[in-house]
Amino acid sequence: MEGEINNFVMVWITVFASLTYCHTVDKIFPTGYTRSIAILPVVCLFFYLPLNLNTIHLGGTTSFFIAWLAMTRVLIRVEFEPQFDEPYLATSLQDFWGRRWNLMVSNILRPTVYDPVLSISRQVIARKWAALPPVLATFLVSGLMHELVFYNIGRLKPTGEVMCFFLLHGVSLAMEIGIKKL
């Protein structure tokens, strides 16, 4: 256990040093390609660092804080807000996933996955149905991120169950949107 505590301390010293570096890069470089290249090593490092911890409590928590919270905050400057908005009052899957459940992740995935895929799909398919591919892509990315978090927590080979859950919800939500458009 002593080795795990030492690893934990070293991981968090590295995290704070990396965040200081990112803060400095933010002050020096304007938004754009140069800044992205300058912080790319930190992004890679933040995926690697949790692998130095073997316990669920230290590894899982560290993985959550640096792979999700820190990277989204550093990369796209998301301000954190309440996580949920009375999800038990949802009237549809669209209402549940889009406006009530895990609002922080919705606000991260919308500009990073949904909007870019939407702009591409509008050029390829009819505008009426252009929202369906971005919905599926967003749930695919969410499933991949959940698989990554579960891997970092348990260090077990992903089974794909979590990915299937999110893809099922993505398909169901796409069907709901399609039915509403008919």
Short mmCIF file of C-alpha atoms in Angstrom, two decimals:
data_model
loop_
_atom_site.label_atom_id
_atom_site.label_comp_id
_atom_site.label_asym_id
_atom_site.label_seq_id
_atom_site.Cartn_x
_atom_site.Cartn_y
_atom_site.Cartn_z
CA MET A 1 0.00 0.00 0.00
CA GLU A 2 2.93 2.32 0.67
CA GLY A 3 3.98 2.07 -2.98
CA GLU A 4 0.46 2.94 -4.09
CA ILE A 5 0.43 6.05 -1.88
CA ASN A 6 3.81 7.11 -3.29
CA ASN A 7 2.48 6.61 -6.84
CA PHE A 8 -0.64 8.60 -5.93
CA VAL A 9 1.44 11.51 -4.65
CA MET A 10 3.69 11.46 -7.73
CA VAL A 11 0.68 11.32 -10.07
CA TRP A 12 -0.90 14.35 -8.42
CA ILE A 13 2.36 16.31 -8.36
CA THR A 14 2.58 15.63 -12.10
CA VAL A 15 -1.06 16.68 -12.57
CA PHE A 16 -0.55 20.01 -10.78
CA ALA A 17 2.68 20.67 -12.70
CA SER A 18 0.87 19.87 -15.96
CA LEU A 19 -2.04 22.16 -15.11
CA THR A 20 0.41 24.95 -14.28
CA TYR A 21 2.05 24.38 -17.65
CA CYS A 22 -1.36 24.53 -19.40
CA HIS A 23 -2.22 27.75 -17.56
CA THR A 24 1.06 29.25 -18.75
CA VAL A 25 0.47 28.07 -22.33
CA ASP A 26 -2.98 29.69 -22.18
CA LYS A 27 -1.38 33.04 -21.34
CA ILE A 28 1.33 32.79 -24.00
CA PHE A 29 -0.37 31.29 -27.06
CA PRO A 30 -3.58 32.51 -28.69
CA THR A 31 -6.45 30.08 -29.12
CA GLY A 32 -5.85 27.80 -32.06
CA TYR A 33 -3.52 25.26 -33.56
CA THR A 34 -0.35 26.32 -31.71
CA ARG A 35 -2.00 26.16 -28.30
CA SER A 36 -3.52 22.76 -29.13
CA ILE A 37 -0.11 21.37 -30.12
CA ALA A 38 1.44 22.84 -26.96
CA ILE A 39 -1.01 21.05 -24.64
CA LEU A 40 -1.24 17.79 -26.61
CA PRO A 41 1.49 16.14 -24.48
CA VAL A 42 -0.54 16.93 -21.35
CA VAL A 43 -3.63 15.31 -22.87
CA CYS A 44 -1.64 12.14 -23.59
CA LEU A 45 -0.08 12.25 -20.12
CA PHE A 46 -3.51 12.56 -18.47
CA PHE A 47 -4.64 9.35 -20.16
CA TYR A 48 -1.47 7.58 -19.02
CA LEU A 49 -1.20 8.80 -15.41
CA PRO A 50 -4.14 6.80 -13.94
CA LEU A 51 -2.47 3.60 -15.15
CA ASN A 52 0.17 4.12 -12.44
CA LEU A 53 -2.47 3.49 -9.76
CA ASN A 54 -3.80 -0.01 -9.10
CA THR A 55 -6.54 0.44 -6.50
CA ILE A 56 -10.11 1.27 -7.44
CA HIS A 57 -10.31 4.11 -4.93
CA LEU A 58 -7.19 5.96 -5.99
CA GLY A 59 -7.08 4.94 -9.66
CA GLY A 60 -10.78 5.39 -10.37
CA THR A 61 -11.04 8.76 -8.67
CA THR A 62 -7.85 10.03 -10.24
CA SER A 63 -8.97 8.83 -13.66
CA PHE A 64 -12.25 10.69 -13.29
CA PHE A 65 -10.65 13.93 -12.17
CA ILE A 66 -7.86 14.12 -14.70
CA ALA A 67 -9.25 12.31 -17.73
CA TRP A 68 -12.69 13.92 -17.60
CA LEU A 69 -12.78 17.07 -15.52
CA ALA A 70 -9.29 18.49 -15.97
CA MET A 71 -9.02 17.76 -19.68
CA THR A 72 -12.41 19.19 -20.55
CA ARG A 73 -11.70 22.26 -18.44
CA VAL A 74 -8.25 22.77 -19.95
CA LEU A 75 -9.14 21.95 -23.55
CA ILE A 76 -12.46 23.66 -24.11
CA ARG A 77 -12.81 25.93 -21.08
CA VAL A 78 -16.08 24.49 -19.86
CA GLU A 79 -17.46 26.10 -16.72
CA PHE A 80 -18.94 23.50 -14.40
CA GLU A 81 -22.62 23.66 -13.60
CA PRO A 82 -25.19 21.49 -11.81
CA GLN A 83 -25.07 17.88 -12.97
CA PHE A 84 -28.78 17.11 -13.09
CA ASP A 85 -32.11 18.90 -13.54
CA GLU A 86 -34.77 16.68 -11.96
CA PRO A 87 -34.29 13.72 -14.35
CA TYR A 88 -37.32 11.95 -12.87
CA LEU A 89 -39.51 14.58 -14.60
CA ALA A 90 -38.25 13.69 -18.09
CA THR A 91 -41.00 13.22 -20.65
CA SER A 92 -38.88 11.55 -23.34
CA LEU A 93 -35.42 10.17 -24.00
CA GLN A 94 -34.55 13.43 -25.72
CA ASP A 95 -35.63 15.40 -22.66
CA PHE A 96 -33.79 13.01 -20.32
CA TRP A 97 -30.43 12.88 -22.14
CA GLY A 98 -30.44 16.41 -23.56
CA ARG A 99 -31.80 18.56 -20.75
CA ARG A 100 -31.90 16.63 -17.48
CA TRP A 101 -29.19 13.96 -17.09
CA ASN A 102 -25.47 14.70 -16.66
CA LEU A 103 -25.69 18.24 -17.98
CA MET A 104 -21.95 18.80 -17.83
CA VAL A 105 -21.27 15.93 -20.23
CA SER A 106 -24.10 17.06 -22.53
CA ASN A 107 -22.52 20.52 -22.68
CA ILE A 108 -19.12 18.99 -23.46
CA LEU A 109 -20.30 16.52 -26.10
CA ARG A 110 -22.54 19.03 -27.91
CA PRO A 111 -19.73 21.32 -29.20
CA THR A 112 -17.10 18.58 -29.50
CA VAL A 113 -19.09 15.77 -31.16
CA TYR A 114 -22.70 16.66 -31.98
CA ASP A 115 -22.20 20.05 -33.68
CA PRO A 116 -19.26 19.03 -35.93
CA VAL A 117 -21.02 15.83 -37.05
CA LEU A 118 -24.24 17.81 -37.61
CA SER A 119 -22.46 20.29 -39.88
CA ILE A 120 -21.07 17.39 -41.95
CA SER A 121 -24.33 15.44 -42.06
CA ARG A 122 -26.24 18.53 -43.24
CA GLN A 123 -24.04 18.50 -46.34
CA VAL A 124 -24.54 14.79 -47.00
CA ILE A 125 -28.16 13.98 -46.15
CA ALA A 126 -31.47 15.83 -46.13
CA ARG A 127 -31.66 18.57 -43.51
CA LYS A 128 -34.75 16.93 -41.97
CA TRP A 129 -32.74 13.80 -41.06
CA ALA A 130 -29.35 15.46 -40.48
CA ALA A 131 -29.69 15.28 -36.67
CA LEU A 132 -29.68 11.48 -36.58
CA PRO A 133 -25.97 10.77 -37.31
CA PRO A 134 -24.76 13.29 -34.68
CA VAL A 135 -27.00 11.67 -32.06
CA LEU A 136 -25.48 8.26 -32.82
CA ALA A 137 -21.93 9.68 -32.87
CA THR A 138 -22.46 11.40 -29.53
CA PHE A 139 -23.66 8.22 -27.87
CA LEU A 140 -20.77 6.30 -29.45
CA VAL A 141 -18.24 8.72 -27.94
CA SER A 142 -20.04 8.61 -24.59
CA GLY A 143 -19.92 4.82 -24.65
CA LEU A 144 -16.19 4.87 -25.45
CA MET A 145 -15.48 7.31 -22.62
CA HIS A 146 -17.45 5.17 -20.16
CA GLU A 147 -15.54 2.07 -21.29
CA LEU A 148 -12.29 4.00 -20.67
CA VAL A 149 -13.38 5.05 -17.18
CA PHE A 150 -14.46 1.52 -16.27
CA TYR A 151 -11.15 0.19 -17.59
CA ASN A 152 -9.24 2.70 -15.46
CA ILE A 153 -11.28 1.75 -12.40
CA GLY A 154 -11.15 -2.03 -12.68
CA ARG A 155 -8.21 -2.66 -15.01
CA LEU A 156 -10.30 -5.34 -16.72
CA LYS A 157 -10.62 -5.79 -20.47
CA PRO A 158 -13.74 -3.93 -21.66
CA THR A 159 -16.71 -6.21 -22.30
CA GLY A 160 -18.59 -3.77 -24.51
CA GLU A 161 -21.70 -3.90 -22.32
CA VAL A 162 -21.46 -0.21 -21.49
CA MET A 163 -20.89 0.64 -25.14
CA CYS A 164 -23.96 -1.41 -26.10
CA PHE A 165 -26.02 0.41 -23.47
CA PHE A 166 -25.13 3.81 -24.91
CA LEU A 167 -25.54 2.68 -28.52
CA LEU A 168 -28.97 1.27 -27.66
CA HIS A 169 -29.96 4.61 -26.16
CA GLY A 170 -28.50 6.43 -29.17
CA VAL A 171 -30.53 4.30 -31.58
CA SER A 172 -33.65 4.70 -29.43
CA LEU A 173 -33.20 8.46 -29.29
CA ALA A 174 -32.61 8.63 -33.05
CA MET A 175 -35.82 6.65 -33.57
CA GLU A 176 -37.69 9.03 -31.24
CA ILE A 177 -36.41 12.04 -33.18
CA GLY A 178 -37.28 10.35 -36.48
CA ILE A 179 -40.81 9.57 -35.36
CA LYS A 180 -41.32 13.17 -34.21
CA LYS A 181 -40.27 14.40 -37.67
CA LEU A 182 -42.78 12.20 -39.52
#
